[in-house]
PDB file of C-alpha atoms in Angstrom:
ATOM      1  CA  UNK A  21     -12.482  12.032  -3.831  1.00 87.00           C
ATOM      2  CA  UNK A  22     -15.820  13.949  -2.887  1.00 92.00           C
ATOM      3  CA  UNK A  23     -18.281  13.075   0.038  1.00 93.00           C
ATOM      4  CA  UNK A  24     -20.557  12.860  -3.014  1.00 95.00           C
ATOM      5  CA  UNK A  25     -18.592  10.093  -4.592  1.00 95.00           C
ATOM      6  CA  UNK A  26     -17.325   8.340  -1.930  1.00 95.00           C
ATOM      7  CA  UNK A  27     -21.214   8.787  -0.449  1.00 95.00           C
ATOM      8  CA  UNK A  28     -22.587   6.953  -4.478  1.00 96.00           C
ATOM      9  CA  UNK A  29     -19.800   4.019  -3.788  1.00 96.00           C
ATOM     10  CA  UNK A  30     -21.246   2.713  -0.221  1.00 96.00           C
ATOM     11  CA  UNK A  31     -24.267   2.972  -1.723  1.00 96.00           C
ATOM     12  CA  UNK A  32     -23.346   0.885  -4.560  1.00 96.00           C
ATOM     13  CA  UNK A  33     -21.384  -1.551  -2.238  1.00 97.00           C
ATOM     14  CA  UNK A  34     -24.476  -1.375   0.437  1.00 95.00           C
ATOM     15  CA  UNK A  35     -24.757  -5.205   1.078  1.00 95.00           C
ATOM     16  CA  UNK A  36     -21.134  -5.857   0.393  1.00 97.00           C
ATOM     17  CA  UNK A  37     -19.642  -7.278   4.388  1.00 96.00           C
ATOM     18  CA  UNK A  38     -16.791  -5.493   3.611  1.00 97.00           C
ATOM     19  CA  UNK A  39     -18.445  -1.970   3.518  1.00 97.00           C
ATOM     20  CA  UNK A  40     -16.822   0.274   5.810  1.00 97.00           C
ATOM     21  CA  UNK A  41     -18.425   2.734   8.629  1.00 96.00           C
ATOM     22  CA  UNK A  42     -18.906   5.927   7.695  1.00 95.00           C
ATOM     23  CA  UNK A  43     -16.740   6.448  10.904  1.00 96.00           C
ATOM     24  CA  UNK A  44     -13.497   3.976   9.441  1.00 97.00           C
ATOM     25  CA  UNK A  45     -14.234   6.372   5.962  1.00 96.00           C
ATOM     26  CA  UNK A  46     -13.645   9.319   8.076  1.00 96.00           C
ATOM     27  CA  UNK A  47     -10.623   7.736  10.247  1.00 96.00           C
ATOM     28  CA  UNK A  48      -9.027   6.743   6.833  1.00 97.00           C
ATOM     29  CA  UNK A  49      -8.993  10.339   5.796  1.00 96.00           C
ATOM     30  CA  UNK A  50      -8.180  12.259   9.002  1.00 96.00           C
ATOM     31  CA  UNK A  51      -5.308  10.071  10.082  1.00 96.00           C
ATOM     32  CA  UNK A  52      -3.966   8.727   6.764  1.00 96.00           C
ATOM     33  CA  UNK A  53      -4.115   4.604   7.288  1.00 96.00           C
ATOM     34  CA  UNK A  54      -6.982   2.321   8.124  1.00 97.00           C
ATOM     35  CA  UNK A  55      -6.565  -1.190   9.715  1.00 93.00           C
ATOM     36  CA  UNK A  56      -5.411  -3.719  10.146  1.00 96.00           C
ATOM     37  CA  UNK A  57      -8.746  -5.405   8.197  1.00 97.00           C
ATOM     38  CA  UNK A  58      -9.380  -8.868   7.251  1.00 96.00           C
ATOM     39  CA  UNK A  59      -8.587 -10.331   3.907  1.00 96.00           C
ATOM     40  CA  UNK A  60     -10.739 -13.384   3.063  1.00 95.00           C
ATOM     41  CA  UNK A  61      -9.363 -14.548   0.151  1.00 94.00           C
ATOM     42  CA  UNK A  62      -8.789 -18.197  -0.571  1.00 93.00           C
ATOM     43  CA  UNK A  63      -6.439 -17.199  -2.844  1.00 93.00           C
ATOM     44  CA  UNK A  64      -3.685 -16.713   0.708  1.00 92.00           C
ATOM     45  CA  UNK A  65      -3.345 -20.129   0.992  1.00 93.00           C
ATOM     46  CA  UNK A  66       0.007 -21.167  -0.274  1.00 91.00           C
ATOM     47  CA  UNK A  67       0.136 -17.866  -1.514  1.00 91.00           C
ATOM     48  CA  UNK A  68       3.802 -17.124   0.520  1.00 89.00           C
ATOM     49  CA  UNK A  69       5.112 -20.412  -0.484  1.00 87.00           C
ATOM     50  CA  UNK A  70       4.336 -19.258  -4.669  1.00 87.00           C
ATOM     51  CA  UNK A  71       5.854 -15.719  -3.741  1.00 86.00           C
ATOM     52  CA  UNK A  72       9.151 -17.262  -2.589  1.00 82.00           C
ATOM     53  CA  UNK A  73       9.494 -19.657  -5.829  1.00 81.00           C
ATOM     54  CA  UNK A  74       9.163 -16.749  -7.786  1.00 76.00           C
ATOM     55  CA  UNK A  75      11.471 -14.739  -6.499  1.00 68.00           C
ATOM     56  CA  UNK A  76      15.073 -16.177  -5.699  1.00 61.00           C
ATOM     57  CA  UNK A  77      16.869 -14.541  -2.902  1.00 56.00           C
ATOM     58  CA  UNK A  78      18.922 -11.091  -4.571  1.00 54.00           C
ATOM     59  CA  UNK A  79      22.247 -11.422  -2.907  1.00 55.00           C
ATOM     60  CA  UNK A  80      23.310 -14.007   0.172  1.00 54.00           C
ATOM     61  CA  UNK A  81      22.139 -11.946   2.501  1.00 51.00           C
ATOM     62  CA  UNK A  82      18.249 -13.638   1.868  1.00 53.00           C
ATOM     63  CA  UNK A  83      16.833 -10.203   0.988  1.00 50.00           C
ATOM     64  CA  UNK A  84      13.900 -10.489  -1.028  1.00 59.00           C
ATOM     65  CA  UNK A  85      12.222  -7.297  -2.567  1.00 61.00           C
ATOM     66  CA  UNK A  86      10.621  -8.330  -5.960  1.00 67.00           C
ATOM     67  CA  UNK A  87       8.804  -6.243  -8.502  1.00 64.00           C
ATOM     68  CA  UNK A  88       5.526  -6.427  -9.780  1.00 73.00           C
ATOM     69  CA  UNK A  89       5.068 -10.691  -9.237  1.00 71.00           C
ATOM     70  CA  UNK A  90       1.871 -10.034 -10.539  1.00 70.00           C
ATOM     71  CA  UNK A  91       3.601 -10.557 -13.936  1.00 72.00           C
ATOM     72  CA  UNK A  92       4.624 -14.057 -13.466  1.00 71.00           C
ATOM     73  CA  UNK A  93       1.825 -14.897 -10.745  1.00 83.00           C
ATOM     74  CA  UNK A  94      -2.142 -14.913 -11.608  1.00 88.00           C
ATOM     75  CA  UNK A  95      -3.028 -15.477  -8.140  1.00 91.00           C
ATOM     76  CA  UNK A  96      -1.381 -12.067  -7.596  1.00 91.00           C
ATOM     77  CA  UNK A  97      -3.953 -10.713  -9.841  1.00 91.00           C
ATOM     78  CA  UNK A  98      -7.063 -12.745  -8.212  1.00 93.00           C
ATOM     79  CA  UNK A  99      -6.150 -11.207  -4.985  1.00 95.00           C
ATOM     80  CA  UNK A 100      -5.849  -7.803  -5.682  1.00 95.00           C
ATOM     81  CA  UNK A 101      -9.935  -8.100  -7.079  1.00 95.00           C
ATOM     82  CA  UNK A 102     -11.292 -10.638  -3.765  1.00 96.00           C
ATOM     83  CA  UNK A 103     -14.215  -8.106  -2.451  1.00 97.00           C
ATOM     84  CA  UNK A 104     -12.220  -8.025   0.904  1.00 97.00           C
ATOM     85  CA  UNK A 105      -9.438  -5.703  -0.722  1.00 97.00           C
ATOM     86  CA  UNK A 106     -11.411  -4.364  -3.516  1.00 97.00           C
ATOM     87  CA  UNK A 107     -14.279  -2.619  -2.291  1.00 97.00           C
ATOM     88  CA  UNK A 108     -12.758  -1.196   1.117  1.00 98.00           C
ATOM     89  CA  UNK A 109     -10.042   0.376  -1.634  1.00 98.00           C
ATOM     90  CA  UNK A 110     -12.995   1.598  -4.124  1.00 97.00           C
ATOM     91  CA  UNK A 111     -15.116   3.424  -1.338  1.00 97.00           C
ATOM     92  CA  UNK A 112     -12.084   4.881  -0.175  1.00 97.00           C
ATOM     93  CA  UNK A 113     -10.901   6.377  -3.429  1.00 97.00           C
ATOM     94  CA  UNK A 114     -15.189   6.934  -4.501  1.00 96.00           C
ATOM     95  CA  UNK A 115     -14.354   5.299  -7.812  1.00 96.00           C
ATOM     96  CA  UNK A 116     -16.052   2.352  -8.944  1.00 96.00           C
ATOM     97  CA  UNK A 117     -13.739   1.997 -11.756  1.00 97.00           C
ATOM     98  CA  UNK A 118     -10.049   1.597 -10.402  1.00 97.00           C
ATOM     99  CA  UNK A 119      -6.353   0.450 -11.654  1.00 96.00           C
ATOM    100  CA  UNK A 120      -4.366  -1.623  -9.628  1.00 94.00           C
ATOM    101  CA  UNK A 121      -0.883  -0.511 -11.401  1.00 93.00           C
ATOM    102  CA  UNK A 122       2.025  -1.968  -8.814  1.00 91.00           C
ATOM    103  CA  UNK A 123       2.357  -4.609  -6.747  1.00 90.00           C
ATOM    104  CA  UNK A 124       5.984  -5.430  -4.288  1.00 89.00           C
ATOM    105  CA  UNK A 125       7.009  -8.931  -2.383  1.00 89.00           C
ATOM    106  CA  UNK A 126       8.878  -7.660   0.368  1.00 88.00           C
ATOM    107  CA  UNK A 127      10.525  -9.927   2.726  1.00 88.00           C
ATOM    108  CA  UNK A 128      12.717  -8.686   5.918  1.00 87.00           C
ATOM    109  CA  UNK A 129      14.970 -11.667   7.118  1.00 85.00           C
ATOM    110  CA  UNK A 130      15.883 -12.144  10.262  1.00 86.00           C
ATOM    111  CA  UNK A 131      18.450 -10.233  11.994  1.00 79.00           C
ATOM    112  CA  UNK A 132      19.178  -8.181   8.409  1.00 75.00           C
ATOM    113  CA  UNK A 133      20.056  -4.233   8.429  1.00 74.00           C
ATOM    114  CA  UNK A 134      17.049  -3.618   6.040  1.00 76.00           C
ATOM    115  CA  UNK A 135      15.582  -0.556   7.472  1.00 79.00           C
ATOM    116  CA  UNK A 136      13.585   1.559   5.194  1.00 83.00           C
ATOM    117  CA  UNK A 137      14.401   5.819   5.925  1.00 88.00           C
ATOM    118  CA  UNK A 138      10.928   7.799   6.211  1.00 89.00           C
ATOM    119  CA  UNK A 139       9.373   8.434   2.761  1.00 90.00           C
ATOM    120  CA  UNK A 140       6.079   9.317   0.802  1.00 91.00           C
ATOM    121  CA  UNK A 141       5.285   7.016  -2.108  1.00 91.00           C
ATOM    122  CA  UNK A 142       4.844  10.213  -4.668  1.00 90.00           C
ATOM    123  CA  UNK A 143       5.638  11.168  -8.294  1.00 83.00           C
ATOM    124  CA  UNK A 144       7.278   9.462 -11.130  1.00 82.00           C
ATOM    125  CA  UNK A 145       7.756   5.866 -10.309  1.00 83.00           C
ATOM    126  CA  UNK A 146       4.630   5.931  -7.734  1.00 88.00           C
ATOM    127  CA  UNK A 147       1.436   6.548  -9.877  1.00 88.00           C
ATOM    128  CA  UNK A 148       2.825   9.416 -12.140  1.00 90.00           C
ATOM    129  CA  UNK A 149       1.651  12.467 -12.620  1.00 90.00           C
ATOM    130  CA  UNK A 150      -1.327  14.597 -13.813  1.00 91.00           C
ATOM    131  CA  UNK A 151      -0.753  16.622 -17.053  1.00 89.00           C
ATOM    132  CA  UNK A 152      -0.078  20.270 -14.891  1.00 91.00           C
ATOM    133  CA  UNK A 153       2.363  18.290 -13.339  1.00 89.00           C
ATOM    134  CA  UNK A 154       0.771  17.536  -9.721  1.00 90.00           C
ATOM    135  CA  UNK A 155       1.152  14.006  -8.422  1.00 92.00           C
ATOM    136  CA  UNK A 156      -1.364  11.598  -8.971  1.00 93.00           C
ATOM    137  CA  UNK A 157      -2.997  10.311  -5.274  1.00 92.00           C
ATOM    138  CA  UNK A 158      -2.968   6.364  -4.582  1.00 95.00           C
ATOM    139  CA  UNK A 159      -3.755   3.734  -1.949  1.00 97.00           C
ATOM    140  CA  UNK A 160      -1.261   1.332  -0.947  1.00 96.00           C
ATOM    141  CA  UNK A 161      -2.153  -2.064   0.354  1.00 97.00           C
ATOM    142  CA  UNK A 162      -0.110  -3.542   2.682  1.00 96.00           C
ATOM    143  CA  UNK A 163      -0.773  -7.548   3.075  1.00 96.00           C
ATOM    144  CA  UNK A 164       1.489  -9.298   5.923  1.00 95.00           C
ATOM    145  CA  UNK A 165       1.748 -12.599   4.611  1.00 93.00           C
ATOM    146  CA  UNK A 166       3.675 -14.182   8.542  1.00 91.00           C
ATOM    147  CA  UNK A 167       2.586 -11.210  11.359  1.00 93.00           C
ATOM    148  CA  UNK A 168       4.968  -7.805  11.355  1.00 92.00           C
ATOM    149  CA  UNK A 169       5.908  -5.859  14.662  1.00 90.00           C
ATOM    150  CA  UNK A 170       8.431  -2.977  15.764  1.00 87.00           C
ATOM    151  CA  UNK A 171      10.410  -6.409  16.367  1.00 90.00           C
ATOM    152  CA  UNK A 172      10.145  -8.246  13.069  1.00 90.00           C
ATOM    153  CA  UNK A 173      10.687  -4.567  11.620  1.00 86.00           C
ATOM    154  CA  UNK A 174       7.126  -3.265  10.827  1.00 84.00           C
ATOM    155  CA  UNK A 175       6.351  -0.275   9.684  1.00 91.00           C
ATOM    156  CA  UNK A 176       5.959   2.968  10.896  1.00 92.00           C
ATOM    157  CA  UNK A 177       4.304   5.784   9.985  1.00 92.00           C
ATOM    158  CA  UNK A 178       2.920   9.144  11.484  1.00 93.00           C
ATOM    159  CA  UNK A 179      -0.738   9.895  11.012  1.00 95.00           C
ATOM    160  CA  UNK A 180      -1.939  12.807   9.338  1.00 94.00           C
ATOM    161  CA  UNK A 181       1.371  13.154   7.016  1.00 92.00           C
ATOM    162  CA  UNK A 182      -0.734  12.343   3.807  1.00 94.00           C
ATOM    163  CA  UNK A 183      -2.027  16.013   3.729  1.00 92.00           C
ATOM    164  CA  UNK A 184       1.314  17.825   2.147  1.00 89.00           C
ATOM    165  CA  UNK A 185       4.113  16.427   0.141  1.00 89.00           C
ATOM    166  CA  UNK A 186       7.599  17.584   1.821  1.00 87.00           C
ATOM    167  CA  UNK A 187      11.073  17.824   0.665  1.00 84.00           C
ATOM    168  CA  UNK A 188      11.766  17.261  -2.970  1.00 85.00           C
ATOM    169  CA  UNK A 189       9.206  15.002  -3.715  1.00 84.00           C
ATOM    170  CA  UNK A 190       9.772  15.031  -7.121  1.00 81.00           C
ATOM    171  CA  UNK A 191      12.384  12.386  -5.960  1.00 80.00           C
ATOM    172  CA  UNK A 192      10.026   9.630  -5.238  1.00 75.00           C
ATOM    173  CA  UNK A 193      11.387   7.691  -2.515  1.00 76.00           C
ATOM    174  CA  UNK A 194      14.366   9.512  -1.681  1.00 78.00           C
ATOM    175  CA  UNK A 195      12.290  13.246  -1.677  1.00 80.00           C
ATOM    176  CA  UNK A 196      12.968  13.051   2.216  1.00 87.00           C
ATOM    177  CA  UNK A 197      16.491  12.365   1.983  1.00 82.00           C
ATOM    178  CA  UNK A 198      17.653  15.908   3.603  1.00 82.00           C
ATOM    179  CA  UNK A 199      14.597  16.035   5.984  1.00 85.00           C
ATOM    180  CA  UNK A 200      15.386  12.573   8.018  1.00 83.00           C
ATOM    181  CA  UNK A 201      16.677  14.099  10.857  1.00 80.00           C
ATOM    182  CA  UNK A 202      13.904  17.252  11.095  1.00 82.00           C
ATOM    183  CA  UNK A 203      11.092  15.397  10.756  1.00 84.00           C
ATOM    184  CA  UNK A 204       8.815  15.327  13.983  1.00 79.00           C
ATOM    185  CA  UNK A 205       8.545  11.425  15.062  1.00 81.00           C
ATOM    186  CA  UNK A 206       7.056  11.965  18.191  1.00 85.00           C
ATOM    187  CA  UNK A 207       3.321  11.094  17.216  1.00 88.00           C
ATOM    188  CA  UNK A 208       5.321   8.142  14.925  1.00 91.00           C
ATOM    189  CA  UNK A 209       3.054   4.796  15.374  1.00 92.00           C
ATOM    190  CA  UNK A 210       4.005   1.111  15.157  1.00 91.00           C
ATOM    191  CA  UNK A 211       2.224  -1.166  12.870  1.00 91.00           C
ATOM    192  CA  UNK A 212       1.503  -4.565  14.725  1.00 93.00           C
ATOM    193  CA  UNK A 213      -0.270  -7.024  12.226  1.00 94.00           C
ATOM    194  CA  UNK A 214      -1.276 -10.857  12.053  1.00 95.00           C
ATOM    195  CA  UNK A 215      -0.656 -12.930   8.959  1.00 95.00           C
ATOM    196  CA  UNK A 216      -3.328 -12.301   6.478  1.00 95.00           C
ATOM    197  CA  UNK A 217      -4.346  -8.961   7.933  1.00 96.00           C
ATOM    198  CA  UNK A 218      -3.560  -5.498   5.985  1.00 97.00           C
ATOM    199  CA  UNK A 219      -3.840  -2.084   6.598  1.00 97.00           C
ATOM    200  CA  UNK A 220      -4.660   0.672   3.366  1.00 97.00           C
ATOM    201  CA  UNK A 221      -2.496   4.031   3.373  1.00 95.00           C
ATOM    202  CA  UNK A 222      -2.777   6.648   1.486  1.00 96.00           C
ATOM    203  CA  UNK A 223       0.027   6.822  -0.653  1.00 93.00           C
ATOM    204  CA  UNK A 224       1.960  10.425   0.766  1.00 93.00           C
ATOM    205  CA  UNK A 225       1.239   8.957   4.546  1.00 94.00           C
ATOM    206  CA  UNK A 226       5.190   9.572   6.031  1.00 93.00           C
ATOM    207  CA  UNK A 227       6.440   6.100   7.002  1.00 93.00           C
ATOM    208  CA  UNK A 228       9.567   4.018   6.924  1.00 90.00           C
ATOM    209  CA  UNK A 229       9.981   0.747   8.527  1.00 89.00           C
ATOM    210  CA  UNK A 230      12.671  -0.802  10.948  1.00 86.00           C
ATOM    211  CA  UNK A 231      15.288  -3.570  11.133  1.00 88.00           C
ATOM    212  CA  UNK A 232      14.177  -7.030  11.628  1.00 89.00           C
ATOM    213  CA  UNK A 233      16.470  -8.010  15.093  1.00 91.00           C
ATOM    214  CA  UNK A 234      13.719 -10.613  15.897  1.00 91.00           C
ATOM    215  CA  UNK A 235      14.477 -14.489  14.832  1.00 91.00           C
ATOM    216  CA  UNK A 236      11.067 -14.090  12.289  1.00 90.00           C
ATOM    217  CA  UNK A 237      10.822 -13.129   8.545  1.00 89.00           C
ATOM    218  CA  UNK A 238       8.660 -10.845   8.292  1.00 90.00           C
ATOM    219  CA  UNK A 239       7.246 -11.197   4.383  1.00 91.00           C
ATOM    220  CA  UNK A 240       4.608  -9.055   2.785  1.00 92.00           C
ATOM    221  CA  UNK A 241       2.747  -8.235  -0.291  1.00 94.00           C
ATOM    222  CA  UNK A 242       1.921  -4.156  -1.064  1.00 94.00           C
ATOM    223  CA  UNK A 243      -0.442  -3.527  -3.633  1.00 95.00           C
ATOM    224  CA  UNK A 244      -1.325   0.028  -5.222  1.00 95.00           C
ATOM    225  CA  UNK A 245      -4.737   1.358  -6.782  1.00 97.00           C
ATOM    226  CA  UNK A 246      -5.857   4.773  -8.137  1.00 96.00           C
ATOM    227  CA  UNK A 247      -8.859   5.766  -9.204  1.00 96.00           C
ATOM    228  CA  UNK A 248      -8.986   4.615 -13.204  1.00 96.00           C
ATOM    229  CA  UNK A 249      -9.727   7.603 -14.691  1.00 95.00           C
ATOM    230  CA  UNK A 250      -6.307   8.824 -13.516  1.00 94.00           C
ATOM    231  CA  UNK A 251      -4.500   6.209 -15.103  1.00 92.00           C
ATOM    232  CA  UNK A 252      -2.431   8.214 -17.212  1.00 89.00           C
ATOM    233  CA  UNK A 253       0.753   7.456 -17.253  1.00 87.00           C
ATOM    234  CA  UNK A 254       1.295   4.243 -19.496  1.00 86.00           C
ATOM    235  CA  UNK A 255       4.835   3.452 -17.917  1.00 85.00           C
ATOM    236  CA  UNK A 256       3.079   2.003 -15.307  1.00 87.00           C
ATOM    237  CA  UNK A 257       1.109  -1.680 -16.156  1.00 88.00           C
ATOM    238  CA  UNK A 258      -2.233  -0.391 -15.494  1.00 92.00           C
ATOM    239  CA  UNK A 259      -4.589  -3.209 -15.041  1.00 93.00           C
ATOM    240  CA  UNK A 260      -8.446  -2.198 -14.758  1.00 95.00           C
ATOM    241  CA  UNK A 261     -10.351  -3.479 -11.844  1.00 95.00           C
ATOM    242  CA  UNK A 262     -13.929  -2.648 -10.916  1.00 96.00           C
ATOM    243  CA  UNK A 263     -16.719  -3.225  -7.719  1.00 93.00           C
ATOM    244  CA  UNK A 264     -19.282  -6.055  -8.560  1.00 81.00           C
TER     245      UNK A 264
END
């Protein structure tokens, strides 16, 4: 997005309380990831309890990692609109107009080898692309539903890594595959978060996320917008969402 645009959004969301600085605007887009922020939506409570009913364990293990809830789960839907996600997630991609288009349940259990290897969120089964064939930029949301650390296995990510895609990103998740042991961890940051908290990346920010060796779950709910007018590719369930 433009200055311009993201400039006619604030402006448009002037006495919203969940404007952002111009200086978190600027941190969001030098370093990659802004938080963790407050989300004030009622629609939290019993929220983790509704997630878990709806999605049965996968194997014996206890690993949970479901799909798109919002498809069985309206609440799912409510939340991804509450002014506390929405309109931090509009200025940020200067659209008034946006499609939330994915949504994840993601629980680590306790003392599980779930690690996630470092990865952008690019390409075909993250937003699509644009009709030259470039990938189409997105925000991810990432709710903690019970608290994440390095100890629960939170994520981590390095800032600035959203600028370039690397590897063979046409790959999606596993573009990094041959670049896990090259890639430069040193300025790698932990992501320490309280329940109901969440952080907004952009999309291509490098990050992967540990093992869970503490005695917690840690359980959370990822979200994804992009700006509407790039909703192009109808393989994803694009559901319009807009700044009031």
């Amino acid at each position: 997005p433009t200055i311009d645009a993201m400039g006619a959004v604030a402006r448009r969301l002037e006495r919203s309380p969940y404007l952002l600085s111009t200086e978190e605007v600027s941190r969001f887009w030098q370093r990659g990831l802004l938080g963790p922020l407050a989300c004030e939506a009622q629609q939290l409570d019993g929220l983790l309890d509704r997630l878990h009913a709806a999605a049965p364990a996968s194997d014996d293990s206890g690993k949970r990692n479901v799909y798109d809830p919002q498809h069985d789960l309206a609440v799912v839907h409510e939340l991804a609109r509450h002014p506390s996600i929405l309109h931090p997630v509009a200025q940020l991609l200067g659209c008034e107009e946006l499609s939330f288009f994915q949504a994840r349940f993601r629980v680590k259990a306790p003392g599980r080898q779930d690690n996630q290897p470092w990865h952008q969120d690019v390409g075909k089964y993250h937003g699509g692309l644009f009709v030259d064939g470039t990938p189409i930029p997105s925000i991810t949301l990432w709710l903690s539903l019970d608290g994440a650390d390095a100890e629960s296995g939170g994520v981590v990510w390095i800032p600035g890594s959203h600028r370039s895609l690397l590897g063979d990103w046409r790959q999606g998740f596993h573009g990094l595959k041959d670049l896990q042991h090259t890639i430069e961890a040193s300025a790698a940051e932990e992501l320490t978060i309280s329940p109901a908290e969440f952080v907004l990346f952009h999309s291509w920010a490098v990050h992967c996320s540990l093992t869970n060796v503490s005695t917690r779950p840690r359980s959370a709910l990822i979200l994804r917008y992009m700006d509407r007018r790039h909703a192009l590719d109808v393989s994803f369930p694009h559901h319009p969402c807009a700044i009031t």
